[in-house]
Amino acid sequence: MAATRFGARVVLDLLSGEPTELTQLGMVRSKPVPFPPEPLAYLGVQATRWSLARADRHSGRRNLWLRALDAAGLGFDA
């Protein structure tokens, strides 16, 4: 519910046309990375799941796919 209220406040501020603290946020000013179309999204998720399971079986050693995701800032290296 908090996310809905936040989104509503941002939209109202954007509609007013006046710059506010909320409209100056980076996540409001920039467009998000688009999701790929469904067949590609499914393949990407499955490849990531397989790679993470493989890394678990091999003492955390990451394969090329996971390293590429890490390099792009999309990885699960936490």
N, CA, C and O atoms as CSV, one atom per row, in Angstrom:
chain,resi,resn,atom,element,x,y,z
A,1,MET,N,N,0.818,-1.179,0.000
A,1,MET,CA,C,0.000,0.000,0.000
A,1,MET,C,C,0.872,1.258,0.000
A,1,MET,O,O,0.497,2.275,-0.582
A,2,ALA,N,N,2.027,1.187,0.647
A,2,ALA,CA,C,2.913,2.347,0.668
A,2,ALA,C,C,3.417,2.687,-0.730
A,2,ALA,O,O,3.544,3.860,-1.081
A,3,ALA,N,N,3.706,1.651,-1.533
A,3,ALA,CA,C,4.171,1.902,-2.899
A,3,ALA,C,C,3.086,2.580,-3.723
A,3,ALA,O,O,3.385,3.439,-4.552
A,4,THR,N,N,1.837,2.206,-3.507
A,4,THR,CA,C,0.728,2.826,-4.232
A,4,THR,C,C,0.595,4.292,-3.860
A,4,THR,O,O,0.402,5.147,-4.725
A,5,ARG,N,N,0.697,4.578,-2.576
A,5,ARG,CA,C,0.604,5.978,-2.141
A,5,ARG,C,C,1.774,6.806,-2.680
A,5,ARG,O,O,1.593,7.944,-3.115
A,6,PHE,N,N,2.959,6.228,-2.646
A,6,PHE,CA,C,4.126,6.923,-3.183
A,6,PHE,C,C,3.920,7.206,-4.664
A,6,PHE,O,O,4.142,8.328,-5.119
A,7,GLY,N,N,3.498,6.200,-5.417
A,7,GLY,CA,C,3.261,6.385,-6.846
A,7,GLY,C,C,2.221,7.450,-7.122
A,7,GLY,O,O,2.381,8.252,-8.043
A,8,ALA,N,N,1.149,7.469,-6.329
A,8,ALA,CA,C,0.100,8.470,-6.508
A,8,ALA,C,C,0.636,9.873,-6.230
A,8,ALA,O,O,0.318,10.816,-6.954
A,9,ARG,N,N,1.449,10.010,-5.182
A,9,ARG,CA,C,2.028,11.323,-4.882
A,9,ARG,C,C,2.934,11.791,-6.011
A,9,ARG,O,O,2.920,12.968,-6.371
A,10,VAL,N,N,3.719,10.883,-6.568
A,10,VAL,CA,C,4.614,11.242,-7.667
A,10,VAL,C,C,3.803,11.682,-8.878
A,10,VAL,O,O,4.115,12.699,-9.496
A,11,VAL,N,N,2.772,10.931,-9.220
A,11,VAL,CA,C,1.948,11.276,-10.383
A,11,VAL,C,C,1.282,12.634,-10.182
A,11,VAL,O,O,1.248,13.449,-11.104
A,12,LEU,N,N,0.756,12.882,-8.991
A,12,LEU,CA,C,0.128,14.181,-8.737
A,12,LEU,C,C,1.141,15.320,-8.856
A,12,LEU,O,O,0.825,16.380,-9.397
A,13,ASP,N,N,2.356,15.103,-8.351
A,13,ASP,CA,C,3.393,16.124,-8.488
A,13,ASP,C,C,3.774,16.342,-9.952
A,13,ASP,O,O,3.990,17.475,-10.380
A,14,LEU,N,N,3.856,15.249,-10.717
A,14,LEU,CA,C,4.170,15.378,-12.144
A,14,LEU,C,C,3.063,16.121,-12.887
A,14,LEU,O,O,3.342,16.946,-13.757
A,15,LEU,N,N,1.814,15.833,-12.547
A,15,LEU,CA,C,0.694,16.508,-13.203
A,15,LEU,C,C,0.641,17.997,-12.876
A,15,LEU,O,O,0.200,18.803,-13.695
A,16,SER,N,N,1.091,18.358,-11.680
A,16,SER,CA,C,1.072,19.777,-11.311
A,16,SER,C,C,2.086,20.579,-12.133
A,16,SER,O,O,1.935,21.787,-12.316
A,17,GLY,N,N,3.128,19.883,-12.628
A,17,GLY,CA,C,4.115,20.550,-13.462
A,17,GLY,C,C,5.189,21.298,-12.696
A,17,GLY,O,O,6.124,21.817,-13.305
A,18,GLU,N,N,5.082,21.368,-11.383
A,18,GLU,CA,C,6.069,22.067,-10.567
A,18,GLU,C,C,7.096,21.073,-10.054
A,18,GLU,O,O,6.723,19.990,-9.603
A,19,PRO,N,N,8.386,21.412,-10.109
A,19,PRO,CA,C,9.403,20.483,-9.595
A,19,PRO,C,C,9.292,20.342,-8.071
A,19,PRO,O,O,9.203,21.331,-7.343
A,20,THR,N,N,9.300,19.102,-7.620
A,20,THR,CA,C,9.270,18.810,-6.188
A,20,THR,C,C,10.398,17.840,-5.863
A,20,THR,O,O,11.111,17.372,-6.751
A,21,GLU,N,N,10.542,17.552,-4.598
A,21,GLU,CA,C,11.564,16.589,-4.175
A,21,GLU,C,C,11.330,15.225,-4.827
A,21,GLU,O,O,12.282,14.544,-5.209
A,22,LEU,N,N,10.063,14.830,-4.954
A,22,LEU,CA,C,9.748,13.534,-5.552
A,22,LEU,C,C,10.022,13.508,-7.048
A,22,LEU,O,O,10.521,12.509,-7.566
A,23,THR,N,N,9.704,14.592,-7.750
A,23,THR,CA,C,9.912,14.589,-9.201
A,23,THR,C,C,11.382,14.715,-9.573
A,23,THR,O,O,11.739,14.517,-10.734
A,24,GLN,N,N,12.233,15.037,-8.620
A,24,GLN,CA,C,13.666,15.141,-8.895
A,24,GLN,C,C,14.406,13.829,-8.655
A,24,GLN,O,O,15.603,13.744,-8.927
A,25,LEU,N,N,13.723,12.815,-8.155
A,25,LEU,CA,C,14.353,11.514,-7.920
A,25,LEU,C,C,14.794,10.891,-9.235
A,25,LEU,O,O,14.113,11.021,-10.253
A,26,GLY,N,N,15.929,10.220,-9.210
A,26,GLY,CA,C,16.456,9.570,-10.415
A,26,GLY,C,C,15.502,8.536,-10.983
A,26,GLY,O,O,15.379,8.406,-12.200
A,27,MET,N,N,14.817,7.792,-10.103
A,27,MET,CA,C,13.912,6.751,-10.604
A,27,MET,C,C,12.655,7.343,-11.230
A,27,MET,O,O,11.942,6.649,-11.954
A,28,VAL,N,N,12.380,8.595,-10.965
A,28,VAL,CA,C,11.230,9.259,-11.580
A,28,VAL,C,C,11.635,9.885,-12.914
A,28,VAL,O,O,10.863,9.863,-13.872
A,29,ARG,N,N,12.834,10.438,-12.973
A,29,ARG,CA,C,13.284,11.142,-14.183
A,29,ARG,C,C,13.757,10.221,-15.291
A,29,ARG,O,O,13.697,10.599,-16.461
A,30,SER,N,N,14.229,9.019,-14.960
A,30,SER,CA,C,14.777,8.140,-15.993
A,30,SER,C,C,13.852,6.956,-16.249
A,30,SER,O,O,13.085,6.539,-15.381
A,31,LYS,N,N,13.948,6.436,-17.453
A,31,LYS,CA,C,13.130,5.273,-17.813
A,31,LYS,C,C,13.807,3.999,-17.326
A,31,LYS,O,O,15.034,3.904,-17.343
A,32,PRO,N,N,13.019,3.023,-16.894
A,32,PRO,CA,C,13.613,1.764,-16.444
A,32,PRO,C,C,14.117,0.939,-17.624
A,32,PRO,O,O,13.747,1.181,-18.773
A,33,VAL,N,N,14.958,-0.028,-17.322
A,33,VAL,CA,C,15.419,-0.956,-18.351
A,33,VAL,C,C,14.218,-1.803,-18.766
A,33,VAL,O,O,13.586,-2.422,-17.910
A,34,PRO,N,N,13.892,-1.847,-20.046
A,34,PRO,CA,C,12.711,-2.615,-20.457
A,34,PRO,C,C,12.959,-4.115,-20.342
A,34,PRO,O,O,14.073,-4.596,-20.547
A,35,PHE,N,N,11.903,-4.834,-20.011
A,35,PHE,CA,C,11.982,-6.288,-19.988
A,35,PHE,C,C,11.975,-6.790,-21.425
A,35,PHE,O,O,11.300,-6.213,-22.278
A,36,PRO,N,N,12.715,-7.851,-21.703
A,36,PRO,CA,C,12.678,-8.410,-23.057
A,36,PRO,C,C,11.326,-9.083,-23.309
A,36,PRO,O,O,10.601,-9.382,-22.360
A,37,PRO,N,N,10.982,-9.323,-24.571
A,37,PRO,CA,C,9.726,-10.011,-24.867
A,37,PRO,C,C,9.715,-11.403,-24.241
A,37,PRO,O,O,10.766,-11.963,-23.929
A,38,GLU,N,N,8.540,-11.942,-24.065
A,38,GLU,CA,C,8.349,-13.150,-23.274
A,38,GLU,C,C,9.227,-14.346,-23.639
A,38,GLU,O,O,9.809,-14.919,-22.718
A,39,PRO,N,N,9.375,-14.763,-24.852
A,39,PRO,CA,C,10.226,-15.947,-25.042
A,39,PRO,C,C,11.652,-15.714,-24.564
A,39,PRO,O,O,12.268,-16.621,-24.003
A,40,LEU,N,N,12.184,-14.524,-24.774
A,40,LEU,CA,C,13.548,-14.230,-24.334
A,40,LEU,C,C,13.640,-14.091,-22.820
A,40,LEU,O,O,14.623,-14.515,-22.212
A,41,ALA,N,N,12.619,-13.497,-22.214
A,41,ALA,CA,C,12.617,-13.363,-20.758
A,41,ALA,C,C,12.624,-14.737,-20.103
A,41,ALA,O,O,13.369,-14.965,-19.150
A,42,TYR,N,N,11.810,-15.643,-20.600
A,42,TYR,CA,C,11.745,-16.990,-20.047
A,42,TYR,C,C,13.102,-17.686,-20.161
A,42,TYR,O,O,13.575,-18.300,-19.205
A,43,LEU,N,N,13.716,-17.585,-21.326
A,43,LEU,CA,C,15.021,-18.220,-21.522
A,43,LEU,C,C,16.075,-17.615,-20.596
A,43,LEU,O,O,16.908,-18.337,-20.049
A,44,GLY,N,N,16.042,-16.306,-20.420
A,44,GLY,CA,C,16.993,-15.652,-19.527
A,44,GLY,C,C,16.820,-16.077,-18.073
A,44,GLY,O,O,17.801,-16.296,-17.362
A,45,VAL,N,N,15.577,-16.191,-17.637
A,45,VAL,CA,C,15.304,-16.633,-16.263
A,45,VAL,C,C,15.765,-18.070,-16.068
A,45,VAL,O,O,16.387,-18.392,-15.055
A,46,GLN,N,N,15.465,-18.932,-17.031
A,46,GLN,CA,C,15.864,-20.338,-16.903
A,46,GLN,C,C,17.384,-20.486,-16.918
A,46,GLN,O,O,17.936,-21.289,-16.165
A,47,ALA,N,N,18.057,-19.723,-17.764
A,47,ALA,CA,C,19.521,-19.780,-17.803
A,47,ALA,C,C,20.115,-19.296,-16.486
A,47,ALA,O,O,21.107,-19.847,-16.009
A,48,THR,N,N,19.513,-18.274,-15.901
A,48,THR,CA,C,20.003,-17.759,-14.634
A,48,THR,C,C,19.765,-18.763,-13.514
A,48,THR,O,O,20.646,-18.980,-12.682
A,49,ARG,N,N,18.590,-19.375,-13.482
A,49,ARG,CA,C,18.307,-20.380,-12.452
A,49,ARG,C,C,19.273,-21.547,-12.557
A,49,ARG,O,O,19.807,-22.010,-11.549
A,50,TRP,N,N,19.497,-22.023,-13.774
A,50,TRP,CA,C,20.411,-23.147,-13.990
A,50,TRP,C,C,21.830,-22.765,-13.558
A,50,TRP,O,O,22.522,-23.550,-12.911
A,51,SER,N,N,22.248,-21.562,-13.919
A,51,SER,CA,C,23.600,-21.106,-13.594
A,51,SER,C,C,23.792,-20.946,-12.091
A,51,SER,O,O,24.849,-21.293,-11.564
A,52,LEU,N,N,22.780,-20.423,-11.392
A,52,LEU,CA,C,22.894,-20.284,-9.942
A,52,LEU,C,C,22.966,-21.644,-9.257
A,52,LEU,O,O,23.745,-21.826,-8.322
A,53,ALA,N,N,22.162,-22.595,-9.715
A,53,ALA,CA,C,22.220,-23.947,-9.146
A,53,ALA,C,C,23.578,-24.580,-9.412
A,53,ALA,O,O,24.125,-25.265,-8.548
A,54,ARG,N,N,24.123,-24.355,-10.599
A,54,ARG,CA,C,25.443,-24.893,-10.944
A,54,ARG,C,C,26.524,-24.271,-10.067
A,54,ARG,O,O,27.435,-24.963,-9.612
A,55,ALA,N,N,26.422,-22.961,-9.830
A,55,ALA,CA,C,27.400,-22.294,-8.966
A,55,ALA,C,C,27.324,-22.850,-7.544
A,55,ALA,O,O,28.352,-23.001,-6.883
A,56,ASP,N,N,26.121,-23.153,-7.073
A,56,ASP,CA,C,25.974,-23.751,-5.747
A,56,ASP,C,C,26.669,-25.110,-5.678
A,56,ASP,O,O,27.284,-25.444,-4.665
A,57,ARG,N,N,26.573,-25.884,-6.744
A,57,ARG,CA,C,27.190,-27.219,-6.760
A,57,ARG,C,C,28.704,-27.158,-6.920
A,57,ARG,O,O,29.398,-28.114,-6.573
A,58,HIS,N,N,29.232,-26.040,-7.445
A,58,HIS,CA,C,30.666,-25.915,-7.726
A,58,HIS,C,C,31.324,-24.864,-6.831
A,58,HIS,O,O,32.103,-24.040,-7.312
A,59,SER,N,N,31.021,-24.887,-5.550
A,59,SER,CA,C,31.654,-24.012,-4.546
A,59,SER,C,C,31.553,-22.528,-4.890
A,59,SER,O,O,32.470,-21.761,-4.597
A,60,GLY,N,N,30.460,-22.123,-5.501
A,60,GLY,CA,C,30.243,-20.718,-5.806
A,60,GLY,C,C,30.929,-20.208,-7.050
A,60,GLY,O,O,30.859,-19.014,-7.341
A,61,ARG,N,N,31.591,-21.077,-7.798
A,61,ARG,CA,C,32.270,-20.651,-9.033
A,61,ARG,C,C,31.224,-20.281,-10.085
A,61,ARG,O,O,30.387,-21.101,-10.462
A,62,ARG,N,N,31.287,-19.046,-10.546
A,62,ARG,CA,C,30.269,-18.517,-11.455
A,62,ARG,C,C,30.665,-18.759,-12.911
A,62,ARG,O,O,31.831,-18.631,-13.282
A,63,ASN,N,N,29.682,-19.109,-13.717
A,63,ASN,CA,C,29.948,-19.349,-15.132
A,63,ASN,C,C,29.874,-18.026,-15.910
A,63,ASN,O,O,29.647,-16.963,-15.332
A,64,LEU,N,N,30.067,-18.113,-17.203
A,64,LEU,CA,C,30.110,-16.926,-18.063
A,64,LEU,C,C,28.812,-16.123,-17.981
A,64,LEU,O,O,28.855,-14.893,-17.953
A,65,TRP,N,N,27.672,-16.785,-17.943
A,65,TRP,CA,C,26.373,-16.104,-17.897
A,65,TRP,C,C,26.257,-15.239,-16.642
A,65,TRP,O,O,25.859,-14.077,-16.724
A,66,LEU,N,N,26.600,-15.800,-15.488
A,66,LEU,CA,C,26.499,-15.041,-14.245
A,66,LEU,C,C,27.521,-13.911,-14.199
A,66,LEU,O,O,27.226,-12.830,-13.690
A,67,ARG,N,N,28.707,-14.147,-14.721
A,67,ARG,CA,C,29.702,-13.072,-14.765
A,67,ARG,C,C,29.243,-11.939,-15.684
A,67,ARG,O,O,29.484,-10.767,-15.394
A,68,ALA,N,N,28.585,-12.284,-16.787
A,68,ALA,CA,C,28.064,-11.258,-17.701
A,68,ALA,C,C,26.959,-10.447,-17.014
A,68,ALA,O,O,26.906,-9.226,-17.163
A,69,LEU,N,N,26.086,-11.111,-16.271
A,69,LEU,CA,C,25.047,-10.391,-15.543
A,69,LEU,C,C,25.667,-9.468,-14.494
A,69,LEU,O,O,25.220,-8.335,-14.312
A,70,ASP,N,N,26.705,-9.961,-13.803
A,70,ASP,CA,C,27.396,-9.133,-12.814
A,70,ASP,C,C,28.006,-7.890,-13.478
A,70,ASP,O,O,27.897,-6.785,-12.949
A,71,ALA,N,N,28.641,-8.076,-14.626
A,71,ALA,CA,C,29.289,-6.972,-15.326
A,71,ALA,C,C,28.265,-5.928,-15.789
A,71,ALA,O,O,28.563,-4.735,-15.841
A,72,ALA,N,N,27.064,-6.393,-16.124
A,72,ALA,CA,C,26.003,-5.486,-16.570
A,72,ALA,C,C,25.263,-4.842,-15.392
A,72,ALA,O,O,24.383,-4.004,-15.591
A,73,GLY,N,N,25.622,-5.236,-14.166
A,73,GLY,CA,C,24.942,-4.702,-13.000
A,73,GLY,C,C,23.621,-5.372,-12.703
A,73,GLY,O,O,22.809,-4.838,-11.948
A,74,LEU,N,N,23.395,-6.539,-13.287
A,74,LEU,CA,C,22.147,-7.278,-13.097
A,74,LEU,C,C,22.332,-8.563,-12.318
A,74,LEU,O,O,21.413,-9.378,-12.232
A,75,GLY,N,N,23.498,-8.750,-11.757
A,75,GLY,CA,C,23.838,-10.034,-11.134
A,75,GLY,C,C,23.282,-10.209,-9.742
A,75,GLY,O,O,22.668,-9.315,-9.159
A,76,PHE,N,N,23.526,-11.402,-9.237
A,76,PHE,CA,C,23.095,-11.789,-7.894
A,76,PHE,C,C,24.343,-12.102,-7.077
A,76,PHE,O,O,24.478,-13.206,-6.550
A,77,ASP,N,N,25.246,-11.149,-6.970
A,77,ASP,CA,C,26.526,-11.417,-6.310
A,77,ASP,C,C,26.544,-10.994,-4.847
A,77,ASP,O,O,27.614,-10.922,-4.244
A,78,ALA,N,N,25.397,-10.717,-4.273
A,78,ALA,CA,C,25.343,-10.275,-2.865
A,78,ALA,C,C,25.562,-11.441,-1.930
A,78,ALA,O,O,25.551,-11.266,-0.712
